[in-house]
mmCIF file of N, CA, C and O in Angstrom:
data_model
loop_
_atom_site.group_PDB
_atom_site.id
_atom_site.type_symbol
_atom_site.label_atom_id
_atom_site.label_comp_id
_atom_site.label_asym_id
_atom_site.label_seq_id
_atom_site.Cartn_x
_atom_site.Cartn_y
_atom_site.Cartn_z
ATOM 1 N N UNK A 197 -99.425 38.161 65.955
ATOM 2 C CA UNK A 197 -99.633 39.260 66.706
ATOM 3 C C UNK A 197 -99.738 39.793 67.715
ATOM 4 O O UNK A 197 -100.565 38.872 68.514
ATOM 5 N N UNK A 198 -99.204 40.440 69.212
ATOM 6 C CA UNK A 198 -99.117 40.448 70.053
ATOM 7 C C UNK A 198 -99.210 41.700 70.349
ATOM 8 O O UNK A 198 -98.751 43.075 69.843
ATOM 9 N N UNK A 199 -99.409 42.193 71.454
ATOM 10 C CA UNK A 199 -99.896 43.691 72.254
ATOM 11 C C UNK A 199 -98.885 43.736 72.741
ATOM 12 O O UNK A 199 -98.691 42.781 73.548
ATOM 13 N N UNK A 200 -97.550 44.731 72.955
ATOM 14 C CA UNK A 200 -96.258 44.990 74.104
ATOM 15 C C UNK A 200 -96.613 45.976 74.468
ATOM 16 O O UNK A 200 -96.951 47.256 74.364
ATOM 17 N N UNK A 201 -96.133 46.125 75.902
ATOM 18 C CA UNK A 201 -96.468 47.358 75.982
ATOM 19 C C UNK A 201 -94.395 48.270 76.057
ATOM 20 O O UNK A 201 -93.460 47.438 76.740
ATOM 21 N N UNK A 202 -94.441 49.036 75.714
ATOM 22 C CA UNK A 202 -93.567 49.596 75.341
ATOM 23 C C UNK A 202 -92.595 50.343 76.828
ATOM 24 O O UNK A 202 -93.838 50.171 78.040
ATOM 25 N N UNK A 203 -91.965 51.166 76.791
ATOM 26 C CA UNK A 203 -91.225 51.287 77.794
ATOM 27 C C UNK A 203 -91.608 53.132 78.051
ATOM 28 O O UNK A 203 -91.907 53.096 79.342
ATOM 29 N N UNK A 204 -92.659 54.084 77.867
ATOM 30 C CA UNK A 204 -93.012 54.712 78.751
ATOM 31 C C UNK A 204 -94.492 54.436 78.717
ATOM 32 O O UNK A 204 -95.227 55.378 78.926
ATOM 33 N N UNK A 205 -94.619 52.676 78.320
ATOM 34 C CA UNK A 205 -96.315 52.932 79.087
ATOM 35 C C UNK A 205 -97.214 52.542 77.958
ATOM 36 O O UNK A 205 -98.330 51.935 78.556
ATOM 37 N N UNK A 206 -97.320 52.910 77.390
ATOM 38 C CA UNK A 206 -97.601 53.236 75.890
ATOM 39 C C UNK A 206 -97.879 51.791 75.503
ATOM 40 O O UNK A 206 -97.517 50.494 75.651
ATOM 41 N N UNK A 207 -98.749 50.978 74.586
ATOM 42 C CA UNK A 207 -99.143 49.880 73.618
ATOM 43 C C UNK A 207 -98.975 49.620 72.584
ATOM 44 O O UNK A 207 -99.026 51.050 71.685
ATOM 45 N N UNK A 208 -98.314 49.158 72.084
ATOM 46 C CA UNK A 208 -98.028 48.754 70.844
ATOM 47 C C UNK A 208 -98.650 46.914 69.762
ATOM 48 O O UNK A 208 -98.596 46.263 70.989
ATOM 49 N N UNK A 209 -98.662 47.778 68.995
ATOM 50 C CA UNK A 209 -99.346 46.207 68.203
ATOM 51 C C UNK A 209 -97.474 45.665 67.461
ATOM 52 O O UNK A 209 -96.385 45.940 67.248
ATOM 53 N N UNK A 210 -97.302 44.134 68.070
ATOM 54 C CA UNK A 210 -96.198 43.591 67.458
ATOM 55 C C UNK A 210 -96.391 42.413 66.924
ATOM 56 O O UNK A 210 -97.031 41.253 67.563
ATOM 57 N N UNK A 211 -95.077 42.416 65.554
ATOM 58 C CA UNK A 211 -95.490 41.183 64.670
ATOM 59 C C UNK A 211 -94.314 40.034 64.807
ATOM 60 O O UNK A 211 -92.642 40.699 64.708
ATOM 61 N N UNK A 212 -94.014 39.204 64.792
ATOM 62 C CA UNK A 212 -92.909 38.219 65.456
ATOM 63 C C UNK A 212 -92.743 37.076 64.225
ATOM 64 O O UNK A 212 -93.667 36.476 64.189
ATOM 65 N N UNK A 213 -91.790 36.606 64.284
ATOM 66 C CA UNK A 213 -91.910 35.754 63.005
ATOM 67 C C UNK A 213 -91.160 33.794 63.941
ATOM 68 O O UNK A 213 -91.046 34.727 64.951
ATOM 69 N N UNK A 214 -92.394 33.325 63.940
ATOM 70 C CA UNK A 214 -92.246 32.085 64.288
ATOM 71 C C UNK A 214 -91.605 30.781 63.936
ATOM 72 O O UNK A 214 -91.756 30.561 62.509
ATOM 73 N N UNK A 215 -90.108 30.571 63.893
ATOM 74 C CA UNK A 215 -89.809 29.057 63.439
ATOM 75 C C UNK A 215 -89.872 27.745 63.661
ATOM 76 O O UNK A 215 -89.221 28.030 64.988
ATOM 77 N N UNK A 216 -90.899 27.311 63.327
ATOM 78 C CA UNK A 216 -91.153 25.814 64.310
ATOM 79 C C UNK A 216 -90.283 24.686 64.390
ATOM 80 O O UNK A 216 -89.705 23.881 65.019
ATOM 81 N N UNK A 217 -89.164 25.053 63.246
ATOM 82 C CA UNK A 217 -87.708 23.754 63.532
ATOM 83 C C UNK A 217 -86.439 24.626 62.875
ATOM 84 O O UNK A 217 -86.281 25.638 61.629
ATOM 85 N N UNK A 218 -85.814 24.510 63.665
ATOM 86 C CA UNK A 218 -84.232 25.652 63.408
ATOM 87 C C UNK A 218 -83.027 25.286 63.944
ATOM 88 O O UNK A 218 -82.997 24.295 65.193
ATOM 89 N N UNK A 219 -81.907 25.327 64.031
ATOM 90 C CA UNK A 219 -80.926 25.187 64.634
ATOM 91 C C UNK A 219 -79.945 26.333 64.193
ATOM 92 O O UNK A 219 -79.888 26.551 64.024
ATOM 93 N N UNK A 220 -79.002 25.754 65.475
ATOM 94 C CA UNK A 220 -77.977 26.690 65.589
ATOM 95 C C UNK A 220 -76.175 26.020 65.603
ATOM 96 O O UNK A 220 -76.664 24.880 66.561
ATOM 97 N N UNK A 221 -75.263 25.734 65.252
ATOM 98 C CA UNK A 221 -74.382 25.629 65.350
ATOM 99 C C UNK A 221 -73.049 26.773 66.263
ATOM 100 O O UNK A 221 -72.723 27.345 65.386
ATOM 101 N N UNK A 222 -72.766 26.575 66.705
ATOM 102 C CA UNK A 222 -71.958 27.632 67.367
ATOM 103 C C UNK A 222 -70.596 27.196 68.689
ATOM 104 O O UNK A 222 -70.391 25.470 68.582
ATOM 105 N N UNK A 223 -69.528 27.969 68.213
ATOM 106 C CA UNK A 223 -67.867 27.647 68.967
ATOM 107 C C UNK A 223 -68.197 27.954 70.977
ATOM 108 O O UNK A 223 -68.898 29.001 71.051
ATOM 109 N N UNK A 224 -67.800 27.265 71.916
ATOM 110 C CA UNK A 224 -67.796 26.929 72.975
ATOM 111 C C UNK A 224 -66.481 27.453 74.074
ATOM 112 O O UNK A 224 -65.839 25.781 73.389
ATOM 113 N N UNK A 225 -66.321 27.846 74.453
ATOM 114 C CA UNK A 225 -65.253 27.889 75.179
ATOM 115 C C UNK A 225 -65.331 28.472 76.660
ATOM 116 O O UNK A 225 -66.269 28.263 76.830
ATOM 117 N N UNK A 226 -63.826 27.032 77.140
ATOM 118 C CA UNK A 226 -64.611 27.655 78.986
ATOM 119 C C UNK A 226 -63.696 26.475 79.149
ATOM 120 O O UNK A 226 -62.488 25.948 78.710
ATOM 121 N N UNK A 227 -63.700 26.596 80.186
ATOM 122 C CA UNK A 227 -62.495 26.659 81.287
ATOM 123 C C UNK A 227 -62.713 24.872 82.329
ATOM 124 O O UNK A 227 -62.809 24.783 82.461
ATOM 125 N N UNK A 228 -62.058 24.104 81.392
ATOM 126 C CA UNK A 228 -61.546 22.333 81.476
ATOM 127 C C UNK A 228 -61.994 22.668 83.255
ATOM 128 O O UNK A 228 -62.462 21.449 83.861
ATOM 129 N N UNK A 229 -61.153 23.030 84.024
ATOM 130 C CA UNK A 229 -60.630 22.484 85.643
ATOM 131 C C UNK A 229 -61.623 23.201 86.684
ATOM 132 O O UNK A 229 -61.999 23.205 87.556
ATOM 133 N N UNK A 230 -62.580 24.355 85.344
ATOM 134 C CA UNK A 230 -64.436 24.517 86.288
ATOM 135 C C UNK A 230 -65.319 23.466 85.783
ATOM 136 O O UNK A 230 -65.999 24.072 86.884
ATOM 137 N N UNK A 231 -65.223 23.525 85.109
ATOM 138 C CA UNK A 231 -67.022 22.379 84.448
ATOM 139 C C UNK A 231 -66.537 21.730 83.637
ATOM 140 O O UNK A 231 -65.512 21.928 82.093
ATOM 141 N N UNK A 232 -66.634 21.014 83.384
ATOM 142 C CA UNK A 232 -66.060 19.306 82.102
ATOM 143 C C UNK A 232 -67.223 19.775 81.309
ATOM 144 O O UNK A 232 -67.967 20.925 81.293
ATOM 145 N N UNK A 233 -67.080 19.834 79.949
ATOM 146 C CA UNK A 233 -67.905 19.896 78.863
ATOM 147 C C UNK A 233 -69.326 19.023 79.184
ATOM 148 O O UNK A 233 -70.170 19.602 78.453
ATOM 149 N N UNK A 234 -69.030 17.683 79.654
ATOM 150 C CA UNK A 234 -69.969 17.498 79.973
ATOM 151 C C UNK A 234 -71.685 18.517 80.751
ATOM 152 O O UNK A 234 -72.576 18.327 80.170
ATOM 153 N N UNK A 235 -70.667 18.527 81.895
ATOM 154 C CA UNK A 235 -71.658 19.065 82.813
ATOM 155 C C UNK A 235 -71.881 20.629 81.967
ATOM 156 O O UNK A 235 -73.192 21.371 82.066
ATOM 157 N N UNK A 236 -71.590 21.119 80.947
ATOM 158 C CA UNK A 236 -71.900 22.689 80.404
ATOM 159 C C UNK A 236 -72.886 22.174 79.349
ATOM 160 O O UNK A 236 -73.819 22.752 79.419
ATOM 161 N N UNK A 237 -72.416 20.979 78.670
ATOM 162 C CA UNK A 237 -73.711 20.800 77.667
ATOM 163 C C UNK A 237 -74.775 20.483 78.545
ATOM 164 O O UNK A 237 -76.166 20.978 78.146
ATOM 165 N N UNK A 238 -75.086 20.055 79.583
ATOM 166 C CA UNK A 238 -75.831 19.505 80.746
ATOM 167 C C UNK A 238 -76.526 21.072 81.038
ATOM 168 O O UNK A 238 -77.649 20.912 80.999
ATOM 169 N N UNK A 239 -76.065 22.103 81.288
ATOM 170 C CA UNK A 239 -76.831 23.321 81.790
ATOM 171 C C UNK A 239 -76.927 23.982 80.459
ATOM 172 O O UNK A 239 -77.812 24.407 80.706
ATOM 173 N N UNK A 240 -76.756 23.764 79.274
ATOM 174 C CA UNK A 240 -77.474 24.310 78.202
ATOM 175 C C UNK A 240 -78.839 23.710 78.026
ATOM 176 O O UNK A 240 -79.502 24.803 77.848
ATOM 177 N N UNK A 241 -78.437 22.290 78.117
ATOM 178 C CA UNK A 241 -79.898 21.384 78.361
ATOM 179 C C UNK A 241 -81.255 22.692 78.573
ATOM 180 O O UNK A 241 -82.670 22.621 78.547
ATOM 181 N N UNK A 242 -80.078 22.749 80.345
ATOM 182 C CA UNK A 242 -81.852 22.893 81.316
ATOM 183 C C UNK A 242 -81.918 24.521 80.830
ATOM 184 O O UNK A 242 -83.264 24.897 80.650
ATOM 185 N N UNK A 243 -80.980 24.656 80.536
ATOM 186 C CA UNK A 243 -81.500 26.552 79.819
ATOM 187 C C UNK A 243 -82.043 26.265 78.435
ATOM 188 O O UNK A 243 -83.237 27.221 78.629
ATOM 189 N N UNK A 244 -82.239 25.781 77.910
ATOM 190 C CA UNK A 244 -83.186 25.543 76.885
ATOM 191 C C UNK A 244 -84.712 24.777 77.279
ATOM 192 O O UNK A 244 -85.510 25.187 76.741
ATOM 193 N N UNK A 245 -84.317 24.072 77.971
ATOM 194 C CA UNK A 245 -85.877 23.782 78.893
ATOM 195 C C UNK A 245 -86.774 24.724 79.481
ATOM 196 O O UNK A 245 -87.988 25.403 79.675
ATOM 197 N N UNK A 246 -85.952 25.788 80.585
ATOM 198 C CA UNK A 246 -86.466 26.226 81.316
ATOM 199 C C UNK A 246 -86.259 27.523 80.982
ATOM 200 O O UNK A 246 -87.221 28.308 81.758
ATOM 201 N N UNK A 247 -85.599 28.397 80.258
ATOM 202 C CA UNK A 247 -85.381 29.539 79.799
ATOM 203 C C UNK A 247 -85.718 30.063 78.458
ATOM 204 O O UNK A 247 -86.934 30.696 78.529
ATOM 205 N N UNK A 248 -84.770 29.414 77.298
ATOM 206 C CA UNK A 248 -85.348 29.397 76.126
ATOM 207 C C UNK A 248 -84.668 30.358 75.410
ATOM 208 O O UNK A 248 -84.254 31.524 76.086
ATOM 209 N N UNK A 249 -85.105 30.823 74.268
ATOM 210 C CA UNK A 249 -84.646 32.449 73.675
ATOM 211 C C UNK A 249 -85.873 32.773 73.154
ATOM 212 O O UNK A 249 -86.841 32.388 72.363
ATOM 213 N N UNK A 250 -85.149 33.979 72.716
ATOM 214 C CA UNK A 250 -86.650 34.779 72.306
ATOM 215 C C UNK A 250 -87.768 35.338 73.100
ATOM 216 O O UNK A 250 -87.496 35.477 74.092
ATOM 217 N N UNK A 251 -88.622 36.318 72.343
ATOM 218 C CA UNK A 251 -89.249 37.198 73.110
ATOM 219 C C UNK A 251 -90.978 36.608 73.962
ATOM 220 O O UNK A 251 -90.843 37.212 74.702
ATOM 221 N N UNK A 252 -90.893 35.433 73.737
ATOM 222 C CA UNK A 252 -91.928 34.427 73.868
ATOM 223 C C UNK A 252 -91.956 34.114 74.749
ATOM 224 O O UNK A 252 -91.785 32.101 74.380
ATOM 225 N N UNK A 253 -90.234 33.648 75.263
ATOM 226 C CA UNK A 253 -89.784 32.299 75.778
ATOM 227 C C UNK A 253 -90.469 31.819 76.960
ATOM 228 O O UNK A 253 -90.393 32.751 77.726
ATOM 229 N N UNK A 254 -89.952 31.156 77.405
ATOM 230 C CA UNK A 254 -90.551 30.234 78.524
ATOM 231 C C UNK A 254 -90.759 31.660 79.825
ATOM 232 O O UNK A 254 -91.328 31.799 80.496
ATOM 233 N N UNK A 255 -89.330 31.653 80.309
ATOM 234 C CA UNK A 255 -88.705 32.852 80.965
ATOM 235 C C UNK A 255 -89.803 33.767 81.176
ATOM 236 O O UNK A 255 -90.333 34.094 82.420
ATOM 237 N N UNK A 256 -90.317 34.195 80.007
ATOM 238 C CA UNK A 256 -90.669 35.209 80.053
ATOM 239 C C UNK A 256 -92.503 35.070 80.557
ATOM 240 O O UNK A 256 -93.267 35.707 79.984
ATOM 241 N N UNK A 257 -92.801 34.123 80.671
ATOM 242 C CA UNK A 257 -94.348 32.962 80.419
ATOM 243 C C UNK A 257 -94.986 32.589 78.963
ATOM 244 O O UNK A 257 -96.341 32.519 79.269
ATOM 245 N N UNK A 258 -94.124 32.885 77.920
ATOM 246 C CA UNK A 258 -94.383 32.283 76.546
ATOM 247 C C UNK A 258 -94.293 30.123 76.750
ATOM 248 O O UNK A 258 -94.117 29.612 77.998
ATOM 249 N N UNK A 259 -94.874 30.070 75.278
ATOM 250 C CA UNK A 259 -94.830 28.989 74.732
ATOM 251 C C UNK A 259 -94.125 28.682 73.930
ATOM 252 O O UNK A 259 -93.893 27.396 73.527
ATOM 253 N N UNK A 260 -92.815 29.352 73.530
ATOM 254 C CA UNK A 260 -91.932 28.694 72.533
ATOM 255 C C UNK A 260 -90.705 29.716 73.022
ATOM 256 O O UNK A 260 -90.674 30.235 74.731
ATOM 257 N N UNK A 261 -89.600 29.297 72.257
ATOM 258 C CA UNK A 261 -88.094 28.898 72.299
ATOM 259 C C UNK A 261 -87.409 28.282 73.347
ATOM 260 O O UNK A 261 -86.019 28.719 73.287
ATOM 261 N N UNK A 262 -87.773 26.915 73.603
ATOM 262 C CA UNK A 262 -87.407 26.620 74.022
ATOM 263 C C UNK A 262 -86.494 25.571 72.734
ATOM 264 O O UNK A 262 -86.426 25.067 72.161
ATOM 265 N N UNK A 263 -85.204 25.178 73.299
ATOM 266 C CA UNK A 263 -84.397 24.709 72.834
ATOM 267 C C UNK A 263 -83.664 23.165 73.327
ATOM 268 O O UNK A 263 -83.748 23.005 74.506
ATOM 269 N N UNK A 264 -82.783 22.257 72.638
ATOM 270 C CA UNK A 264 -82.033 21.712 73.497
ATOM 271 C C UNK A 264 -80.634 21.110 72.707
ATOM 272 O O UNK A 264 -80.371 21.649 71.977
ATOM 273 N N UNK A 265 -80.313 20.339 72.934
ATOM 274 C CA UNK A 265 -78.535 19.927 72.178
ATOM 275 C C UNK A 265 -79.051 18.580 71.995
ATOM 276 O O UNK A 265 -78.584 17.901 72.416
ATOM 277 N N UNK A 266 -78.031 18.989 70.797
ATOM 278 C CA UNK A 266 -77.617 17.431 69.854
ATOM 279 C C UNK A 266 -76.361 16.902 70.170
ATOM 280 O O UNK A 266 -75.631 17.847 69.475
ATOM 281 N N UNK A 267 -76.122 16.404 70.688
ATOM 282 C CA UNK A 267 -74.906 15.829 70.931
ATOM 283 C C UNK A 267 -74.626 15.136 69.940
ATOM 284 O O UNK A 267 -75.193 13.973 69.634
ATOM 285 N N UNK A 268 -73.055 14.465 69.730
ATOM 286 C CA UNK A 268 -72.782 13.691 68.532
ATOM 287 C C UNK A 268 -72.083 14.344 67.501
ATOM 288 O O UNK A 268 -71.581 14.536 66.871
#
């Protein structure tokens, strides 16, 4: 349970689900003459560590939402 500020400046309680172990699989299209596959995977790794996903992600001062690329 968190207190969140709404766009109009008011406060509200927010209840959010937390998944401790999760994974996702997706396809990515890229231009090989612009960035190599290894460079792209490295960028995803850095994004997962420094930005994350979700409302309580690292980028927003939270401690959740980090992810890493599983290669192989």
